[in-house]
Coordinates of N, CA and C in Angstrom, one line a residue:
M235 N -70.5 160.3 154.5 CA -70.5 159.1 155.5 C -69.1 159.0 156.1
L236 N -69.1 159.0 157.5 CA -67.9 158.8 158.2 C -67.7 157.4 158.6
F237 N -66.5 156.9 158.4 CA -66.2 155.4 158.7 C -66.0 155.2 160.2
F238 N -66.7 154.3 160.7 CA -66.6 153.9 162.1 C -66.1 152.5 162.2
P239 N -65.0 152.2 162.9 CA -64.6 150.8 163.0 C -65.6 149.9 163.7
K240 N -66.4 150.5 164.7 CA -67.4 149.8 165.4 C -68.7 150.6 165.4
D241 N -69.8 150.0 165.2 CA -71.1 150.7 165.1 C -71.4 151.2 166.5
N242 N -71.0 150.5 167.6 CA -71.4 150.9 168.9 C -70.7 152.2 169.3
T243 N -69.5 152.5 168.7 CA -68.8 153.7 168.9 C -69.6 154.9 168.4
K244 N -70.2 154.8 167.2 CA -71.0 155.8 166.6 C -72.3 156.0 167.5
K245 N -72.9 155.0 167.9 CA -74.1 155.1 168.8 C -73.8 155.8 170.1
L246 N -72.7 155.5 170.7 CA -72.3 156.1 171.9 C -72.1 157.6 171.7
L247 N -71.4 158.0 170.7 CA -71.1 159.4 170.4 C -72.3 160.2 170.1
E248 N -73.2 159.5 169.4 CA -74.5 160.2 169.0 C -75.3 160.6 170.3
K249 N -75.1 160.0 171.4 CA -75.8 160.4 172.6 C -75.4 161.8 173.0
F250 N -74.2 162.2 172.6 CA -73.7 163.6 173.0 C -74.6 164.7 172.3
F251 N -75.2 164.3 171.2 CA -76.1 165.3 170.5 C -77.3 165.6 171.3
D252 N -77.7 164.8 172.3 CA -78.8 165.0 173.1 C -78.3 165.4 174.5
P253 N -78.5 166.7 175.0 CA -78.0 167.1 176.3 C -78.4 166.3 177.4
Q254 N -79.6 165.6 177.3 CA -80.1 164.8 178.4 C -79.4 163.5 178.5
K255 N -78.7 163.1 177.5 CA -77.9 161.8 177.5 C -76.4 162.0 177.7
R256 N -76.0 163.2 177.7 CA -74.5 163.5 177.8 C -74.1 163.4 179.2
V257 N -73.3 162.4 179.6 CA -73.0 162.2 181.0 C -71.5 162.4 181.3
V258 N -70.6 162.6 180.3 CA -69.2 162.8 180.6 C -68.7 164.0 179.8
Q259 N -67.6 164.6 180.3 CA -67.0 165.8 179.6 C -65.6 165.4 179.0
S260 N -65.2 164.2 179.2 CA -63.8 163.9 178.8 C -63.8 162.5 178.1
L261 N -63.2 162.4 177.0 CA -63.1 161.1 176.2 C -61.7 160.7 175.9
L262 N -61.5 159.4 175.7 CA -60.2 158.9 175.3 C -60.4 158.0 174.1
F263 N -59.9 158.4 172.9 CA -59.9 157.6 171.7 C -58.6 156.9 171.6
W264 N -58.6 155.6 171.7 CA -57.3 154.9 171.6 C -57.3 153.7 170.7
G265 N -56.2 153.3 170.2 CA -56.1 152.2 169.3 C -54.8 152.5 168.4
E266 N -54.4 151.5 167.7 CA -53.2 151.7 166.9 C -53.4 152.7 165.8
E267 N -52.3 153.1 165.2 CA -52.3 154.1 164.1 C -53.1 153.7 162.9
G268 N -53.7 154.6 162.2 CA -54.4 154.3 161.0 C -55.8 153.9 161.0
L269 N -56.5 154.0 162.2 CA -57.8 153.5 162.4 C -58.9 154.6 162.3
G270 N -58.4 155.9 162.1 CA -59.4 157.0 162.0 C -59.7 157.7 163.2
K271 N -59.0 157.5 164.3 CA -59.3 158.2 165.6 C -59.4 159.7 165.5
M272 N -58.4 160.3 164.9 CA -58.3 161.7 164.8 C -59.4 162.3 163.9
T273 N -59.6 161.5 162.8 CA -60.7 162.0 161.8 C -62.0 162.0 162.5
I274 N -62.3 161.0 163.3 CA -63.6 160.9 164.0 C -63.7 162.0 165.1
A275 N -62.6 162.2 165.8 CA -62.6 163.2 166.8 C -62.9 164.6 166.2
R276 N -62.3 164.9 165.1 CA -62.6 166.2 164.4 C -64.0 166.3 163.9
N277 N -64.5 165.3 163.3 CA -65.8 165.3 162.7 C -66.9 165.3 163.8
F278 N -66.6 164.6 164.8 CA -67.6 164.6 166.0 C -67.6 166.0 166.6
S279 N -66.5 166.6 166.7 CA -66.5 168.0 167.2 C -67.2 169.0 166.3
L280 N -67.0 168.8 165.0 CA -67.8 169.7 164.0 C -69.3 169.5 164.2
A281 N -69.7 168.3 164.4 CA -71.1 168.0 164.6 C -71.7 168.7 165.9
L282 N -70.9 168.7 167.0 CA -71.4 169.3 168.2 C -71.4 170.8 168.0
L283 N -70.5 171.4 167.3 CA -70.4 172.8 167.1 C -71.4 173.3 166.1
C284 N -71.9 172.5 165.2 CA -72.8 172.9 164.1 C -74.0 173.5 164.7
E285 N -74.5 174.6 163.9 CA -75.6 175.3 164.3 C -77.0 174.7 164.0
K286 N -76.9 173.6 163.2 CA -78.2 173.0 162.8 C -78.7 172.1 164.0
K287 N -80.0 172.1 164.2 CA -80.6 171.3 165.3 C -80.5 169.8 165.0
E288 N -80.7 169.4 163.7 CA -80.5 168.0 163.4 C -79.1 167.7 163.2
K289 N -78.5 167.1 164.2 CA -77.0 166.8 164.2 C -76.6 165.6 163.3
K290 N -75.5 165.8 162.6 CA -74.9 164.6 161.9 C -73.4 164.8 161.9
F291 N -72.7 163.7 161.9 CA -71.3 163.7 161.9 C -70.7 164.6 160.8
S292 N -69.7 165.4 161.1 CA -69.0 166.3 160.2 C -69.8 167.6 160.1
G293 N -71.0 167.8 160.7 CA -71.7 169.0 160.7 C -72.4 169.2 159.3
C294 N -73.1 170.3 159.2 CA -73.8 170.6 157.9 C -72.8 171.1 156.9
G295 N -71.7 171.7 157.3 CA -70.7 172.2 156.3 C -71.1 173.6 155.8
N296 N -72.2 174.1 156.1 CA -72.7 175.4 155.6 C -72.8 176.5 156.6
C297 N -73.1 176.2 157.8 CA -73.4 177.3 158.8 C -72.1 178.0 159.2
V298 N -72.2 179.1 159.8 CA -71.0 179.9 160.2 C -70.0 179.1 161.0
S299 N -70.6 178.3 162.0 CA -69.8 177.5 162.9 C -69.0 176.4 162.1
C300 N -69.6 175.7 161.2 CA -68.9 174.7 160.4 C -67.8 175.3 159.5
Q301 N -68.1 176.5 158.9 CA -67.2 177.1 158.1 C -65.9 177.6 158.9
M302 N -66.2 178.1 160.0 CA -65.0 178.6 160.9 C -64.2 177.4 161.3
A303 N -64.8 176.3 161.7 CA -64.1 175.1 162.2 C -63.2 174.6 161.1
K304 N -63.8 174.5 159.9 CA -63.0 174.0 158.7 C -61.9 174.9 158.3
S305 N -62.0 176.1 158.7 CA -60.9 177.1 158.4 C -60.0 177.3 159.5
S306 N -60.1 176.4 160.6 CA -59.2 176.5 161.7 C -59.2 177.8 162.5
C307 N -60.4 178.5 162.5 CA -60.5 179.8 163.2 C -61.7 179.8 164.1
H308 N -62.2 178.7 164.5 CA -63.4 178.6 165.4 C -63.0 179.0 166.8
P309 N -63.6 180.0 167.4 CA -63.2 180.5 168.7 C -63.5 179.5 169.9
D310 N -64.3 178.4 169.6 CA -64.6 177.4 170.6 C -64.0 176.1 170.3
F311 N -63.1 176.0 169.4 CA -62.5 174.7 169.0 C -61.0 174.8 168.9
L312 N -60.3 173.9 169.6 CA -58.9 173.9 169.6 C -58.3 172.5 169.5
V313 N -57.3 172.3 168.6 CA -56.6 171.1 168.5 C -55.2 171.3 169.0
L314 N -54.8 170.5 170.0 CA -53.4 170.7 170.6 C -52.6 169.5 170.1
E315 N -51.4 169.9 169.5 CA -50.5 168.9 169.0 C -49.1 169.0 169.6
P316 N -48.3 168.0 169.6 CA -47.0 168.1 170.1 C -46.1 169.0 169.4
E317 N -45.2 169.7 170.1 CA -44.2 170.5 169.5 C -42.8 169.9 169.9
G318 N -42.0 169.6 168.9 CA -40.7 169.1 169.2 C -40.7 167.7 169.9
G319 N -41.7 166.9 169.6 CA -41.7 165.6 170.1 C -42.4 165.4 171.5
S320 N -43.0 166.5 172.0 CA -43.7 166.4 173.3 C -44.7 167.5 173.4
L321 N -45.7 167.2 174.3 CA -46.7 168.3 174.6 C -46.3 168.9 176.0
K322 N -45.7 170.1 175.9 CA -45.1 170.7 177.1 C -46.1 171.4 178.0
I323 N -45.7 171.7 179.2 CA -46.6 172.3 180.2 C -47.1 173.7 179.7
E324 N -46.2 174.4 179.0 CA -46.6 175.7 178.5 C -47.8 175.6 177.5
Q325 N -47.7 174.6 176.6 CA -48.8 174.4 175.7 C -50.1 174.0 176.4
M326 N -49.9 173.1 177.4 CA -51.1 172.7 178.1 C -51.8 173.8 178.9
K327 N -51.0 174.7 179.5 CA -51.5 175.8 180.2 C -52.4 176.7 179.3
K328 N -51.8 177.0 178.1 CA -52.6 177.8 177.1 C -53.9 177.2 176.7
A329 N -53.8 175.8 176.5 CA -55.0 175.1 176.1 C -56.1 175.1 177.2
L330 N -55.6 175.0 178.4 CA -56.6 175.0 179.5 C -57.2 176.4 179.8
D331 N -56.4 177.4 179.5 CA -56.9 178.8 179.6 C -58.0 179.0 178.6
F332 N -57.8 178.4 177.4 CA -58.9 178.4 176.4 C -60.2 177.9 176.9
L333 N -60.2 176.9 177.7 CA -61.4 176.3 178.3 C -62.1 177.1 179.4
L334 N -61.3 178.1 179.9 CA -61.9 178.8 181.0 C -63.0 179.8 180.6
F335 N -62.9 180.2 179.3 CA -63.9 181.2 178.9 C -65.2 180.6 178.4
Y336 N -66.3 181.3 178.5 CA -67.5 180.7 177.9 C -67.5 180.6 176.4
P337 N -68.2 179.6 175.9 CA -68.3 179.5 174.4 C -68.8 180.8 173.8
Q338 N -68.2 181.2 172.6 CA -68.6 182.4 172.0 C -69.8 182.3 171.0
I339 N -69.7 181.2 170.2 CA -70.8 181.0 169.2 C -71.4 179.6 169.2
S340 N -70.9 178.7 170.1 CA -71.4 177.4 170.1 C -71.8 177.0 171.5
P341 N -72.5 175.8 171.7 CA -72.8 175.4 173.0 C -71.6 174.9 173.8
F342 N -70.6 174.5 173.1 CA -69.4 173.9 173.8 C -68.1 174.6 173.5
K343 N -67.1 174.4 174.4 CA -65.7 174.6 174.1 C -65.1 173.2 174.0
I344 N -64.5 172.9 172.9 CA -64.0 171.6 172.6 C -62.4 171.7 172.5
L345 N -61.7 170.8 173.2 CA -60.3 170.7 173.1 C -60.0 169.3 172.7
I346 N -59.2 169.1 171.6 CA -58.7 167.8 171.2 C -57.2 167.8 171.5
I347 N -56.7 166.8 172.2 CA -55.3 166.6 172.4 C -54.8 165.4 171.6
D348 N -54.2 165.7 170.5 CA -53.7 164.7 169.6 C -52.3 164.1 170.1
K349 N -52.1 162.8 169.9 CA -50.9 162.2 170.4 C -50.7 162.5 171.9
A350 N -51.8 162.2 172.6 CA -51.8 162.6 174.0 C -50.7 161.9 174.8
D351 N -50.2 160.7 174.3 CA -49.1 160.0 175.0 C -47.8 160.8 175.1
Q352 N -47.7 161.9 174.3 CA -46.5 162.7 174.3 C -46.6 163.9 175.3
M353 N -47.6 163.9 176.1 CA -47.7 164.9 177.2 C -46.6 164.6 178.2
T354 N -45.9 165.6 178.7 CA -45.0 165.4 179.8 C -45.8 165.1 181.0
E355 N -45.1 164.6 182.0 CA -45.8 164.3 183.3 C -46.4 165.5 183.9
E356 N -45.6 166.6 183.8 CA -46.1 167.9 184.3 C -47.4 168.4 183.6
S357 N -47.4 168.2 182.3 CA -48.6 168.5 181.5 C -49.8 167.7 181.9
Q358 N -49.6 166.4 182.1 CA -50.7 165.5 182.5 C -51.2 165.9 183.9
N359 N -50.3 166.3 184.8 CA -50.8 166.7 186.1 C -51.6 167.9 186.1
I360 N -51.3 168.9 185.3 CA -52.2 170.1 185.3 C -53.5 169.8 184.5
L361 N -53.4 169.0 183.5 CA -54.6 168.5 182.9 C -55.6 167.8 183.8
L362 N -55.0 167.0 184.7 CA -55.8 166.2 185.7 C -56.7 167.1 186.5
K363 N -56.2 168.3 186.9 CA -57.0 169.2 187.7 C -58.3 169.6 187.0
T364 N -58.2 169.8 185.7 CA -59.3 170.2 184.9 C -60.3 169.0 184.7
L365 N -59.7 167.8 184.5 CA -60.5 166.6 184.3 C -61.3 166.2 185.6
E366 N -60.7 166.6 186.7 CA -61.4 166.3 188.0 C -62.6 167.2 188.3
E367 N -62.5 168.4 187.7 CA -63.6 169.3 187.9 C -64.1 169.9 186.6
P368 N -64.6 169.1 185.7 CA -65.0 169.5 184.3 C -66.2 170.5 184.4
K369 N -66.2 171.4 183.4 CA -67.3 172.4 183.2 C -68.3 171.7 182.3
N370 N -69.6 172.0 182.5 CA -70.6 171.4 181.7 C -70.5 171.7 180.2
N371 N -69.9 172.9 179.9 CA -69.9 173.3 178.5 C -68.5 173.0 177.9
N372 N -67.7 172.2 178.5 CA -66.4 171.8 178.0 C -66.4 170.3 177.6
L373 N -65.7 170.0 176.5 CA -65.5 168.6 176.1 C -64.0 168.5 175.7
I374 N -63.4 167.5 176.4 CA -61.9 167.3 176.1 C -61.8 165.9 175.5
I375 N -61.1 165.7 174.4 CA -60.9 164.5 173.7 C -59.4 164.2 173.6
L376 N -58.9 163.1 174.2 CA -57.6 162.7 174.1 C -57.5 161.6 173.0
V377 N -56.5 161.7 172.1 CA -56.3 160.8 171.1 C -54.9 160.2 171.2
T378 N -54.8 158.9 171.2 CA -53.5 158.2 171.4 C -53.5 156.8 170.9
S379 N -52.3 156.4 170.5 CA -52.1 155.0 170.1 C -51.4 154.2 171.3
L380 N -51.0 155.0 172.3 CA -50.2 154.4 173.4 C -50.9 154.9 174.8
P381 N -52.0 154.4 175.1 CA -52.7 154.9 176.3 C -51.9 154.5 177.6
S382 N -51.1 153.5 177.5 CA -50.3 153.1 178.7 C -49.4 154.2 179.2
K383 N -49.1 155.2 178.3 CA -48.2 156.3 178.7 C -48.9 157.4 179.4
L384 N -50.2 157.3 179.5 CA -51.0 158.2 180.3 C -51.0 157.8 181.8
L385 N -50.9 158.8 182.7 CA -51.0 158.5 184.1 C -52.3 157.8 184.4
K386 N -52.3 156.8 185.3 CA -53.5 156.1 185.7 C -54.6 157.1 186.2
T387 N -54.1 158.1 186.9 CA -55.1 159.1 187.4 C -55.8 159.8 186.3
V388 N -55.1 160.1 185.2 CA -55.7 160.7 184.0 C -56.6 159.7 183.3
Q389 N -56.2 158.5 183.1 CA -57.0 157.5 182.5 C -58.4 157.3 183.2
S390 N -58.3 157.4 184.5 CA -59.5 157.1 185.3 C -60.6 158.2 185.2
R391 N -60.2 159.3 184.6 CA -61.1 160.4 184.5 C -61.7 160.5 183.1
L392 N -61.4 159.5 182.2 CA -61.8 159.5 180.8 C -62.7 158.3 180.5
L393 N -63.7 158.6 179.6 CA -64.4 157.5 179.0 C -63.6 157.0 177.8
A394 N -63.1 155.8 177.9 CA -62.2 155.3 176.9 C -63.0 154.5 175.8
L395 N -62.7 154.9 174.5 CA -63.3 154.2 173.4 C -62.2 153.6 172.6
K396 N -62.2 152.3 172.5 CA -61.1 151.6 171.8 C -61.5 151.5 170.3
F397 N -60.5 151.8 169.4 CA -60.7 151.7 168.0 C -59.9 150.5 167.5
S398 N -60.5 149.6 166.8 CA -59.9 148.3 166.4 C -59.9 148.2 164.9
R399 N -59.1 147.3 164.3 CA -59.1 147.0 162.9 C -60.5 146.5 162.5
S400 N -60.8 146.8 161.2 CA -62.1 146.5 160.7 C -62.0 145.3 159.7
S401 N -63.1 144.6 159.5 CA -63.1 143.5 158.5 C -62.9 144.1 157.1
A402 N -62.4 143.2 156.2 CA -62.2 143.6 154.8 C -63.5 143.9 154.2
Q403 N -64.6 143.2 154.6 CA -65.9 143.4 154.0 C -66.5 144.8 154.4
K404 N -66.3 145.2 155.6 CA -66.8 146.5 156.0 C -66.0 147.6 155.3
I405 N -64.7 147.5 155.2 CA -64.0 148.5 154.4 C -64.4 148.5 153.0
A406 N -64.6 147.4 152.4 CA -65.0 147.3 151.0 C -66.4 148.0 150.8
N407 N -67.3 147.7 151.7 CA -68.6 148.4 151.6 C -68.5 149.9 151.7
F408 N -67.6 150.3 152.5 CA -67.4 151.8 152.7 C -66.8 152.4 151.4
L409 N -65.8 151.7 150.8 CA -65.2 152.2 149.6 C -66.2 152.2 148.4
Q410 N -67.0 151.2 148.4 CA -68.0 151.2 147.3 C -69.0 152.3 147.4
K411 N -69.4 152.6 148.6 CA -70.5 153.6 148.8 C -69.9 155.0 148.7
E412 N -68.7 155.3 149.3 CA -68.2 156.6 149.3 C -67.3 157.0 148.1
Y413 N -66.7 156.0 147.5 CA -65.8 156.2 146.4 C -66.2 155.6 145.1
H414 N -67.4 155.0 145.1 CA -68.1 154.5 143.9 C -67.2 153.5 143.2
L415 N -66.5 152.7 143.9 CA -65.7 151.6 143.3 C -66.6 150.4 143.0
S416 N -66.1 149.6 142.0 CA -66.8 148.4 141.7 C -66.6 147.4 142.9
E417 N -67.4 146.4 143.0 CA -67.2 145.4 144.1 C -65.8 144.8 144.1
N418 N -65.3 144.4 142.9 CA -64.0 143.8 142.8 C -62.9 144.8 143.2
E419 N -63.0 146.0 142.8 CA -62.0 147.0 143.1 C -61.9 147.3 144.6
A420 N -63.1 147.4 145.2 CA -63.2 147.7 146.7 C -62.7 146.5 147.5
K421 N -63.0 145.3 147.1 CA -62.5 144.1 147.8 C -61.0 144.0 147.7
R422 N -60.5 144.3 146.5 CA -59.0 144.2 146.3 C -58.3 145.1 147.2
I423 N -58.7 146.3 147.3 CA -58.1 147.3 148.2 C -58.3 147.0 149.6
A424 N -59.5 146.6 150.0 CA -59.8 146.2 151.4 C -59.0 145.1 151.9
E425 N -58.7 144.1 151.0 CA -58.0 142.9 151.5 C -56.5 143.2 151.8
I426 N -56.0 144.2 151.2 CA -54.6 144.5 151.4 C -54.4 145.7 152.3
S427 N -55.5 146.2 152.9 CA -55.4 147.4 153.8 C -55.1 147.0 155.2
D428 N -55.1 145.7 155.5 CA -54.8 145.2 156.8 C -55.7 145.7 157.9
G429 N -57.0 145.9 157.5 CA -58.0 146.3 158.5 C -57.9 147.8 158.9
K430 N -57.1 148.6 158.2 CA -57.0 150.0 158.5 C -57.6 150.8 157.4
I431 N -58.5 151.7 157.8 CA -59.2 152.5 156.8 C -58.3 153.5 156.2
S432 N -57.4 154.1 157.0 CA -56.4 155.1 156.4 C -55.5 154.4 155.4
E433 N -55.2 153.2 155.6 CA -54.3 152.5 154.6 C -55.1 152.2 153.3
A434 N -56.4 151.9 153.5 CA -57.2 151.7 152.3 C -57.4 152.9 151.5
I435 N -57.5 154.1 152.1 CA -57.7 155.3 151.4 C -56.3 155.7 150.7
K436 N -55.2 155.4 151.4 CA -53.9 155.7 150.8 C -53.7 154.9 149.5
L437 N -54.1 153.6 149.6 CA -54.0 152.7 148.5 C -54.9 153.2 147.3
L438 N -56.1 153.6 147.7 CA -57.0 154.2 146.7 C -56.4 155.4 146.0
N439 N -55.8 156.3 146.7 CA -55.2 157.4 146.1 C -54.0 157.1 145.3
K440 N -53.3 156.1 145.7 CA -52.1 155.7 144.8 C -52.6 155.1 143.5
D441 N -53.7 154.3 143.6 CA -54.3 153.8 142.3 C -54.7 154.9 141.4

């Protein structure tokens, strides 16, 4: 079970599993740190790459595609992260070159840009060209806690999904179901997690 801060976020992403309902090629996951944005981006990507017809978040975990993605060697899946405090133009060019080729084993080529707010202006400008003319078999996901640092022209090309803090009850329910905690244990951790699922899991691990 993957934790979603909002149920409507899950419902919207599930539409991507049906080619007839998929209407965009570029997404923006934004919200403060600790809300599970990157976790959902990765697991959503695994689901799209999975070879099973019946899609579910995180994929089946058993097919060749899922195994390759989890081993960070999937030819159609790339996660771009900052180097030295920024995402430089050289990094972006290599990532966009990755999108130029047809998928090798999956229906999609998926690029996740983590900490997208750390892109230089030059990097954002060359990314914009790809966002303006997306390929049907490409999916780009930008993940950031500071969307205001993205160029307005870049923002305008993305479907933005805001991640917010969750209620203590929702986090407690998740902890009970996934970590088999008692009701009291789950509530105790949820109440001090400040609405952040990552904080709740950290507290659980410390316990």
